[in-house]
């Protein structure tokens, strides 16, 4: 089983940011600005989190092979919880950027549930 420490995850994140910036011929700072809450890239990430959450819930949690095995179901449940928490955190960050623009929360919904 793979279980990375917080330090390992952070090292991987920083390495990935540098690689992404290099591949886009930009700096990590510019990449972060381009992907900040309120940007199209941020909305895209939020929408993708929603899609993947739906996939995990519908195609893993509700799959008989997964439901039949306690360990696999636990893994799938944790993946679902992590994706849900990611989606909620992204949504909160998005709402913070629009707190004074008069938009209602449902107008900012990046979910594909519509």
Short mmCIF file of N, CA and C in Angstrom, two decimals:
data_model
loop_
_atom_site.label_atom_id
_atom_site.label_comp_id
_atom_site.label_asym_id
_atom_site.label_seq_id
_atom_site.Cartn_x
_atom_site.Cartn_y
_atom_site.Cartn_z
N UNK A 1 0.83 -1.17 0.00
CA UNK A 1 0.00 0.00 0.00
C UNK A 1 0.88 1.24 0.00
N UNK A 2 0.44 2.24 -0.74
CA UNK A 2 1.16 3.50 -0.80
C UNK A 2 0.50 4.49 0.14
N UNK A 3 1.29 5.09 0.99
CA UNK A 3 0.80 6.15 1.86
C UNK A 3 1.94 7.14 2.04
N UNK A 4 1.85 8.27 1.36
CA UNK A 4 2.90 9.28 1.38
C UNK A 4 2.76 10.18 2.60
N UNK A 5 3.91 10.62 3.09
CA UNK A 5 3.89 11.60 4.18
C UNK A 5 3.55 12.98 3.62
N UNK A 6 3.17 13.89 4.50
CA UNK A 6 2.86 15.25 4.07
C UNK A 6 4.09 15.90 3.41
N UNK A 7 5.26 15.60 3.92
CA UNK A 7 6.49 16.17 3.35
C UNK A 7 6.70 15.63 1.94
N UNK A 8 6.49 14.35 1.74
CA UNK A 8 6.63 13.76 0.40
C UNK A 8 5.61 14.36 -0.58
N UNK A 9 4.40 14.54 -0.12
CA UNK A 9 3.35 15.12 -0.98
C UNK A 9 3.73 16.56 -1.35
N UNK A 10 4.21 17.33 -0.38
CA UNK A 10 4.59 18.73 -0.66
C UNK A 10 5.78 18.79 -1.61
N UNK A 11 6.75 17.92 -1.44
CA UNK A 11 7.89 17.86 -2.36
C UNK A 11 7.41 17.56 -3.78
N UNK A 12 6.49 16.62 -3.91
CA UNK A 12 5.95 16.26 -5.22
C UNK A 12 5.17 17.43 -5.83
N UNK A 13 4.41 18.15 -5.00
CA UNK A 13 3.64 19.30 -5.48
C UNK A 13 4.57 20.38 -6.04
N UNK A 14 5.62 20.68 -5.30
CA UNK A 14 6.56 21.72 -5.75
C UNK A 14 7.29 21.30 -7.02
N UNK A 15 7.67 20.04 -7.09
CA UNK A 15 8.31 19.52 -8.30
C UNK A 15 7.36 19.62 -9.49
N UNK A 16 6.11 19.24 -9.28
CA UNK A 16 5.11 19.29 -10.35
C UNK A 16 4.87 20.72 -10.81
N UNK A 17 4.77 21.66 -9.87
CA UNK A 17 4.59 23.07 -10.25
C UNK A 17 5.72 23.56 -11.15
N UNK A 18 6.94 23.21 -10.80
CA UNK A 18 8.09 23.61 -11.61
C UNK A 18 8.02 22.98 -13.00
N UNK A 19 7.66 21.71 -13.07
CA UNK A 19 7.53 21.03 -14.36
C UNK A 19 6.41 21.62 -15.21
N UNK A 20 5.27 21.89 -14.59
CA UNK A 20 4.15 22.48 -15.32
C UNK A 20 4.50 23.86 -15.86
N UNK A 21 5.16 24.66 -15.03
CA UNK A 21 5.57 26.00 -15.47
C UNK A 21 6.55 25.90 -16.63
N UNK A 22 7.51 25.01 -16.51
CA UNK A 22 8.51 24.85 -17.58
C UNK A 22 7.85 24.39 -18.87
N UNK A 23 6.94 23.45 -18.80
CA UNK A 23 6.30 22.93 -20.01
C UNK A 23 5.41 23.98 -20.67
N UNK A 24 4.96 24.96 -19.89
CA UNK A 24 4.12 26.04 -20.43
C UNK A 24 4.93 27.31 -20.71
N UNK A 25 6.24 27.19 -20.54
CA UNK A 25 7.16 28.30 -20.76
C UNK A 25 6.75 29.54 -19.95
N UNK A 26 6.55 29.32 -18.67
CA UNK A 26 6.17 30.39 -17.76
C UNK A 26 6.87 30.15 -16.43
N UNK A 27 6.64 31.01 -15.47
CA UNK A 27 7.20 30.82 -14.13
C UNK A 27 6.15 30.19 -13.23
N UNK A 28 6.59 29.57 -12.14
CA UNK A 28 5.61 29.03 -11.20
C UNK A 28 4.64 30.11 -10.69
N UNK A 29 5.13 31.31 -10.43
CA UNK A 29 4.27 32.40 -9.97
C UNK A 29 3.21 32.77 -10.98
N UNK A 30 3.59 32.85 -12.25
CA UNK A 30 2.62 33.17 -13.31
C UNK A 30 1.61 32.03 -13.47
N UNK A 31 2.09 30.82 -13.35
CA UNK A 31 1.20 29.66 -13.44
C UNK A 31 0.16 29.70 -12.31
N UNK A 32 0.60 30.02 -11.10
CA UNK A 32 -0.33 30.11 -9.97
C UNK A 32 -1.34 31.23 -10.19
N UNK A 33 -0.89 32.36 -10.69
CA UNK A 33 -1.80 33.48 -10.95
C UNK A 33 -2.84 33.11 -12.02
N UNK A 34 -2.39 32.38 -13.03
CA UNK A 34 -3.28 31.96 -14.12
C UNK A 34 -4.32 30.93 -13.64
N UNK A 35 -4.02 30.26 -12.53
CA UNK A 35 -4.88 29.19 -12.02
C UNK A 35 -5.57 29.55 -10.71
N UNK A 36 -5.55 30.80 -10.32
CA UNK A 36 -6.12 31.25 -9.05
C UNK A 36 -7.64 31.20 -9.09
N UNK A 37 -8.28 31.18 -7.91
CA UNK A 37 -9.74 31.24 -7.88
C UNK A 37 -10.26 32.42 -8.70
N UNK A 38 -11.32 32.17 -9.43
CA UNK A 38 -11.90 33.18 -10.30
C UNK A 38 -11.46 33.09 -11.75
N UNK A 39 -10.43 32.28 -12.01
CA UNK A 39 -9.95 32.13 -13.38
C UNK A 39 -10.64 30.95 -14.05
N UNK A 40 -10.54 30.94 -15.36
CA UNK A 40 -11.09 29.82 -16.13
C UNK A 40 -10.41 28.51 -15.74
N UNK A 41 -9.10 28.55 -15.54
CA UNK A 41 -8.36 27.33 -15.17
C UNK A 41 -8.85 26.80 -13.82
N UNK A 42 -9.13 27.69 -12.89
CA UNK A 42 -9.63 27.26 -11.58
C UNK A 42 -11.00 26.62 -11.71
N UNK A 43 -11.86 27.25 -12.49
CA UNK A 43 -13.20 26.69 -12.72
C UNK A 43 -13.08 25.30 -13.35
N UNK A 44 -12.15 25.16 -14.28
CA UNK A 44 -11.92 23.88 -14.94
C UNK A 44 -11.52 22.80 -13.92
N UNK A 45 -10.64 23.16 -12.99
CA UNK A 45 -10.21 22.21 -11.95
C UNK A 45 -11.38 21.82 -11.06
N UNK A 46 -12.21 22.80 -10.71
CA UNK A 46 -13.38 22.53 -9.87
C UNK A 46 -14.34 21.59 -10.59
N UNK A 47 -14.57 21.87 -11.85
CA UNK A 47 -15.47 21.03 -12.65
C UNK A 47 -14.92 19.61 -12.77
N UNK A 48 -13.63 19.48 -12.99
CA UNK A 48 -13.00 18.17 -13.10
C UNK A 48 -13.12 17.39 -11.78
N UNK A 49 -12.95 18.07 -10.66
CA UNK A 49 -13.12 17.42 -9.35
C UNK A 49 -14.53 16.88 -9.21
N UNK A 50 -15.50 17.63 -9.68
CA UNK A 50 -16.90 17.20 -9.63
C UNK A 50 -17.13 15.95 -10.48
N UNK A 51 -16.58 15.95 -11.68
CA UNK A 51 -16.74 14.81 -12.58
C UNK A 51 -16.10 13.56 -12.00
N UNK A 52 -14.88 13.69 -11.49
CA UNK A 52 -14.17 12.53 -10.94
C UNK A 52 -14.89 12.02 -9.69
N UNK A 53 -15.40 12.93 -8.86
CA UNK A 53 -16.18 12.52 -7.69
C UNK A 53 -17.39 11.70 -8.12
N UNK A 54 -18.11 12.18 -9.14
CA UNK A 54 -19.26 11.43 -9.65
C UNK A 54 -18.84 10.05 -10.17
N UNK A 55 -17.72 9.98 -10.87
CA UNK A 55 -17.25 8.70 -11.39
C UNK A 55 -16.93 7.72 -10.26
N UNK A 56 -16.23 8.21 -9.26
CA UNK A 56 -15.88 7.34 -8.12
C UNK A 56 -17.16 6.86 -7.43
N UNK A 57 -18.08 7.79 -7.19
CA UNK A 57 -19.31 7.40 -6.49
C UNK A 57 -20.15 6.42 -7.31
N UNK A 58 -20.36 6.72 -8.58
CA UNK A 58 -21.26 5.91 -9.40
C UNK A 58 -20.64 4.61 -9.89
N UNK A 59 -19.33 4.63 -10.18
CA UNK A 59 -18.74 3.46 -10.83
C UNK A 59 -17.83 2.63 -9.94
N UNK A 60 -17.45 3.17 -8.78
CA UNK A 60 -16.67 2.36 -7.85
C UNK A 60 -17.49 2.01 -6.61
N UNK A 61 -17.97 3.04 -5.91
CA UNK A 61 -18.72 2.75 -4.69
C UNK A 61 -19.94 1.87 -4.95
N UNK A 62 -20.57 2.04 -6.10
CA UNK A 62 -21.76 1.27 -6.40
C UNK A 62 -21.50 0.04 -7.27
N UNK A 63 -20.24 -0.32 -7.40
CA UNK A 63 -19.90 -1.54 -8.16
C UNK A 63 -19.96 -2.74 -7.21
N UNK A 64 -20.62 -3.80 -7.63
CA UNK A 64 -20.76 -4.98 -6.75
C UNK A 64 -19.42 -5.56 -6.28
N UNK A 65 -18.40 -5.55 -7.12
CA UNK A 65 -17.11 -6.10 -6.72
C UNK A 65 -16.48 -5.28 -5.60
N UNK A 66 -16.67 -3.97 -5.65
CA UNK A 66 -16.13 -3.10 -4.60
C UNK A 66 -16.97 -3.25 -3.33
N UNK A 67 -18.29 -3.23 -3.49
CA UNK A 67 -19.18 -3.34 -2.33
C UNK A 67 -19.02 -4.68 -1.62
N UNK A 68 -18.60 -5.69 -2.33
CA UNK A 68 -18.47 -7.03 -1.75
C UNK A 68 -17.24 -7.17 -0.86
N UNK A 69 -16.28 -6.27 -0.99
CA UNK A 69 -15.03 -6.40 -0.24
C UNK A 69 -14.87 -5.21 0.70
N UNK A 70 -14.82 -5.44 1.99
CA UNK A 70 -14.74 -4.33 2.96
C UNK A 70 -13.53 -3.40 2.74
N UNK A 71 -12.37 -4.00 2.45
CA UNK A 71 -11.17 -3.18 2.26
C UNK A 71 -11.28 -2.31 1.01
N UNK A 72 -11.75 -2.87 -0.10
CA UNK A 72 -11.88 -2.10 -1.34
C UNK A 72 -12.93 -1.00 -1.19
N UNK A 73 -14.03 -1.35 -0.51
CA UNK A 73 -15.06 -0.35 -0.30
C UNK A 73 -14.54 0.80 0.57
N UNK A 74 -13.73 0.46 1.57
CA UNK A 74 -13.13 1.48 2.42
C UNK A 74 -12.21 2.40 1.60
N UNK A 75 -11.38 1.82 0.73
CA UNK A 75 -10.52 2.63 -0.14
C UNK A 75 -11.35 3.55 -1.03
N UNK A 76 -12.38 3.00 -1.66
CA UNK A 76 -13.23 3.79 -2.55
C UNK A 76 -13.97 4.88 -1.77
N UNK A 77 -14.42 4.56 -0.57
CA UNK A 77 -15.10 5.55 0.27
C UNK A 77 -14.16 6.69 0.64
N UNK A 78 -12.93 6.35 0.97
CA UNK A 78 -11.95 7.40 1.31
C UNK A 78 -11.61 8.26 0.10
N UNK A 79 -11.53 7.64 -1.06
CA UNK A 79 -11.29 8.41 -2.29
C UNK A 79 -12.45 9.36 -2.53
N UNK A 80 -13.67 8.88 -2.33
CA UNK A 80 -14.85 9.72 -2.51
C UNK A 80 -14.85 10.88 -1.52
N UNK A 81 -14.54 10.58 -0.26
CA UNK A 81 -14.50 11.63 0.76
C UNK A 81 -13.43 12.67 0.43
N UNK A 82 -12.27 12.22 -0.02
CA UNK A 82 -11.19 13.15 -0.36
C UNK A 82 -11.59 14.04 -1.53
N UNK A 83 -12.21 13.45 -2.54
CA UNK A 83 -12.66 14.24 -3.69
C UNK A 83 -13.78 15.20 -3.31
N UNK A 84 -14.69 14.77 -2.44
CA UNK A 84 -15.74 15.66 -1.96
C UNK A 84 -15.14 16.84 -1.21
N UNK A 85 -14.18 16.56 -0.33
CA UNK A 85 -13.53 17.63 0.43
C UNK A 85 -12.76 18.57 -0.50
N UNK A 86 -12.11 18.03 -1.52
CA UNK A 86 -11.43 18.87 -2.51
C UNK A 86 -12.43 19.78 -3.21
N UNK A 87 -13.53 19.21 -3.68
CA UNK A 87 -14.55 20.00 -4.38
C UNK A 87 -15.11 21.10 -3.49
N UNK A 88 -15.40 20.77 -2.23
CA UNK A 88 -15.92 21.77 -1.31
C UNK A 88 -14.91 22.88 -1.04
N UNK A 89 -13.65 22.51 -0.87
CA UNK A 89 -12.60 23.49 -0.63
C UNK A 89 -12.41 24.42 -1.83
N UNK A 90 -12.44 23.84 -3.02
CA UNK A 90 -12.35 24.66 -4.24
C UNK A 90 -13.54 25.61 -4.32
N UNK A 91 -14.73 25.11 -4.01
CA UNK A 91 -15.92 25.95 -4.05
C UNK A 91 -15.85 27.09 -3.06
N UNK A 92 -15.35 26.82 -1.86
CA UNK A 92 -15.19 27.89 -0.86
C UNK A 92 -14.22 28.95 -1.34
N UNK A 93 -13.11 28.52 -1.95
CA UNK A 93 -12.13 29.49 -2.46
C UNK A 93 -12.75 30.32 -3.57
N UNK A 94 -13.55 29.70 -4.41
CA UNK A 94 -14.21 30.42 -5.50
C UNK A 94 -15.19 31.45 -4.95
N UNK A 95 -15.96 31.07 -3.93
CA UNK A 95 -16.92 31.99 -3.33
C UNK A 95 -16.22 33.18 -2.68
N UNK A 96 -15.07 32.93 -2.08
CA UNK A 96 -14.32 34.02 -1.44
C UNK A 96 -13.91 35.08 -2.46
N UNK A 97 -13.65 34.68 -3.69
CA UNK A 97 -13.23 35.65 -4.71
C UNK A 97 -14.41 36.45 -5.24
N UNK A 98 -15.62 35.96 -5.00
CA UNK A 98 -16.83 36.63 -5.51
C UNK A 98 -17.73 37.14 -4.39
N UNK A 99 -17.19 37.39 -3.22
CA UNK A 99 -18.03 37.74 -2.09
C UNK A 99 -18.76 39.06 -2.25
N UNK A 100 -18.29 39.96 -3.09
CA UNK A 100 -18.93 41.26 -3.23
C UNK A 100 -19.53 41.50 -4.61
N UNK A 101 -19.61 40.51 -5.45
CA UNK A 101 -20.06 40.77 -6.82
C UNK A 101 -21.56 40.56 -7.02
N UNK A 102 -22.28 40.25 -5.95
CA UNK A 102 -23.72 40.12 -6.04
C UNK A 102 -24.19 38.80 -6.60
N UNK A 103 -23.26 37.88 -6.89
CA UNK A 103 -23.66 36.59 -7.44
C UNK A 103 -24.12 35.66 -6.32
N UNK A 104 -25.11 34.88 -6.62
CA UNK A 104 -25.60 33.89 -5.69
C UNK A 104 -24.73 32.65 -5.78
N UNK A 105 -24.58 31.89 -4.69
CA UNK A 105 -23.72 30.70 -4.73
C UNK A 105 -24.07 29.72 -5.84
N UNK A 106 -25.36 29.53 -6.12
CA UNK A 106 -25.72 28.57 -7.17
C UNK A 106 -25.29 29.06 -8.56
N UNK A 107 -25.09 30.37 -8.73
CA UNK A 107 -24.60 30.89 -10.01
C UNK A 107 -23.12 30.57 -10.22
N UNK A 108 -22.42 30.24 -9.13
CA UNK A 108 -21.00 29.91 -9.19
C UNK A 108 -20.76 28.41 -9.21
N UNK A 109 -21.83 27.62 -9.18
CA UNK A 109 -21.72 26.17 -9.09
C UNK A 109 -21.00 25.61 -10.31
N UNK A 110 -19.91 24.88 -10.05
CA UNK A 110 -19.14 24.26 -11.12
C UNK A 110 -19.54 22.81 -11.33
N UNK A 111 -20.56 22.37 -10.63
CA UNK A 111 -20.98 20.99 -10.71
C UNK A 111 -21.59 20.68 -12.08
N UNK A 112 -21.48 19.44 -12.46
CA UNK A 112 -22.12 18.99 -13.71
C UNK A 112 -23.45 18.32 -13.42
N UNK A 113 -24.05 18.63 -12.27
CA UNK A 113 -25.32 18.01 -11.87
C UNK A 113 -26.53 18.63 -12.55
N UNK A 114 -26.37 19.74 -13.26
CA UNK A 114 -27.50 20.44 -13.87
C UNK A 114 -28.15 19.65 -14.97
#
